[in-house]
Short mmCIF file of C-alpha atoms in Angstrom, two decimals:
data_model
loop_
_atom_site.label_atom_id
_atom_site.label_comp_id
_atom_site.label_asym_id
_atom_site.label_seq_id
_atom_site.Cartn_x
_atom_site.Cartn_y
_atom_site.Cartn_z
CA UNK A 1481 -19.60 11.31 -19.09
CA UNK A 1482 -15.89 12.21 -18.37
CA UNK A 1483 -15.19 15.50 -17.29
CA UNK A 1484 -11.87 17.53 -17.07
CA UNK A 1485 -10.24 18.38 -13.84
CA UNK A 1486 -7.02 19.43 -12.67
CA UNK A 1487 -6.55 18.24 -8.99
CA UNK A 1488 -4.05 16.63 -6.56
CA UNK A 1489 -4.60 12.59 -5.55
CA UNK A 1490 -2.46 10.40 -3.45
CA UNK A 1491 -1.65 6.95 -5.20
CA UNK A 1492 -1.69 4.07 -2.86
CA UNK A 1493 0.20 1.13 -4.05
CA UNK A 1494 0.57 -1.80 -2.09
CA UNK A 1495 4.48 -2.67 -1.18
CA UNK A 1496 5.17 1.25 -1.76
CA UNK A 1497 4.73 4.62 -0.57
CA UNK A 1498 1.96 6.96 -1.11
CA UNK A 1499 3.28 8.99 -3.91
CA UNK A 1500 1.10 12.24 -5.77
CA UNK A 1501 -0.69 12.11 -8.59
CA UNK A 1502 -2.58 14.29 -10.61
CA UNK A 1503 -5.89 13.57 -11.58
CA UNK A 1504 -6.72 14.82 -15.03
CA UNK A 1505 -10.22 14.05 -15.59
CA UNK A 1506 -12.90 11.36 -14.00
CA UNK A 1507 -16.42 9.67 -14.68
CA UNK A 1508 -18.35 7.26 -12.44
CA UNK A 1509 -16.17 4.35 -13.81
CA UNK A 1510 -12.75 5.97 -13.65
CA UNK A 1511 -10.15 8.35 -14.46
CA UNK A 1512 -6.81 9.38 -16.21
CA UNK A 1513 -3.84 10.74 -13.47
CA UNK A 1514 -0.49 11.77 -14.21
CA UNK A 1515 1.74 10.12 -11.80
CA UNK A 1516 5.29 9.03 -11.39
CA UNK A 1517 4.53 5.47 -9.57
CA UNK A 1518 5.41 2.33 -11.08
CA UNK A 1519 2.08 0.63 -11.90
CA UNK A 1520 1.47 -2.76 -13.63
CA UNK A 1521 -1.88 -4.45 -14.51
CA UNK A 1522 -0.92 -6.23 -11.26
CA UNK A 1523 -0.77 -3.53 -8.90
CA UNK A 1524 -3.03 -3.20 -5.74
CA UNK A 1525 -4.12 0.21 -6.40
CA UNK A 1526 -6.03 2.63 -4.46
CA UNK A 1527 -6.33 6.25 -4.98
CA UNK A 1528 -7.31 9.17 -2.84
CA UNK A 1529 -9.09 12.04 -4.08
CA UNK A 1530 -10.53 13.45 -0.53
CA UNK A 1531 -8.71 13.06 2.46
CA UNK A 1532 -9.23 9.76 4.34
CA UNK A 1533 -11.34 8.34 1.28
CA UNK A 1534 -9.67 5.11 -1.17
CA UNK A 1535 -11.27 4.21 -4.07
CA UNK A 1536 -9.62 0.77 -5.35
CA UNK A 1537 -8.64 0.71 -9.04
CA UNK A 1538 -7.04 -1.07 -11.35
CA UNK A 1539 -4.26 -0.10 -14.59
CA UNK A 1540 -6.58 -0.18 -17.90
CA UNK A 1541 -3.37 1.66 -20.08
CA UNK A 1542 -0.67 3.36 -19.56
CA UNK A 1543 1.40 5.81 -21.50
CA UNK A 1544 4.64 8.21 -20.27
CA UNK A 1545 3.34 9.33 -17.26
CA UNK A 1546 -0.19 9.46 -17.56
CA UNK A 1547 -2.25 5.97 -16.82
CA UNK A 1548 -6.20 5.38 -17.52
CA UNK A 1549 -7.66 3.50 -13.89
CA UNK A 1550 -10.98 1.99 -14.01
CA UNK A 1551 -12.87 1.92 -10.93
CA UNK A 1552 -13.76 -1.38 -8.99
CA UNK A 1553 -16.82 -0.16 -8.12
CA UNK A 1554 -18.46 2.80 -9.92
CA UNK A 1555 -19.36 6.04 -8.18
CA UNK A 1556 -22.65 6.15 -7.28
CA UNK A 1557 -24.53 9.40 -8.70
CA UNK A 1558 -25.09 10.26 -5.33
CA UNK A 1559 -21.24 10.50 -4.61
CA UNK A 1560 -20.17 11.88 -7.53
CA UNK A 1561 -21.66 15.37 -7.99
CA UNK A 1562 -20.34 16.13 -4.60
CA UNK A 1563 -16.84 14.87 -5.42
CA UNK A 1564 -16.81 17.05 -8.24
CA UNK A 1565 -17.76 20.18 -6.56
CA UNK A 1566 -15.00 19.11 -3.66
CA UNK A 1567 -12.44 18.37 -6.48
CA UNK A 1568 -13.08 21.60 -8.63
CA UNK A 1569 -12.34 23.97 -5.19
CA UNK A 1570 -8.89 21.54 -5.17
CA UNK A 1571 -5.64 24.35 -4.99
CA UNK A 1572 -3.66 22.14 -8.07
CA UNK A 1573 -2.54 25.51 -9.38
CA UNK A 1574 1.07 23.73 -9.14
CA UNK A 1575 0.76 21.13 -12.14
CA UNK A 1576 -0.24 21.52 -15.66
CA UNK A 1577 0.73 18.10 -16.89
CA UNK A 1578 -2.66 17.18 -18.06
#
């Protein structure tokens, strides 16, 4: 089940600056952000959704601005709830580009 969220991320790419990204929805398996970073199916990807914490991903599509990242390892029930509830008290009041 994917659910829709509007909250600030930090994209990790290896060989570049963390750059922001907004996350526009998430499931266990993955998520769609709206980012400005140059990503390839290549890319070393890790994104941060809670301070401190990288999940690794990799580039399923891309499109504009917005690219769909699948999850190398699936949130575990456990862990997601929680990251919801964290995500949903998120201040991303600054970006509607979901």
């Amino acid at each position: 089940m994917r659910h829709d969220v509007i909250a600030q991320a930090i994209l990790h790419v290896a060989g570049e600056a963390p750059m922001a990204a907004t996350l526009c929805n998430i499931s266990r398996h993955g998520m769609v952000i709206d980012s400005l970073a140059s990503l390839s199916s290549h890319s070393d990807i890790r994104i941060e959704l809670i301070e401190g914490q990288l999940l690794p991903a990799r580039l399923i599509w891309r499109e504009g601005f917005k690219a769909g990242l699948e999850l190398v390892e699936p949130l575990r029930a456990n862990d997601y709830w929680p990251l919801l509830v964290a995500l949903a008290t998120d201040d991303a009041s600054a970006s509607d580009a979901c």
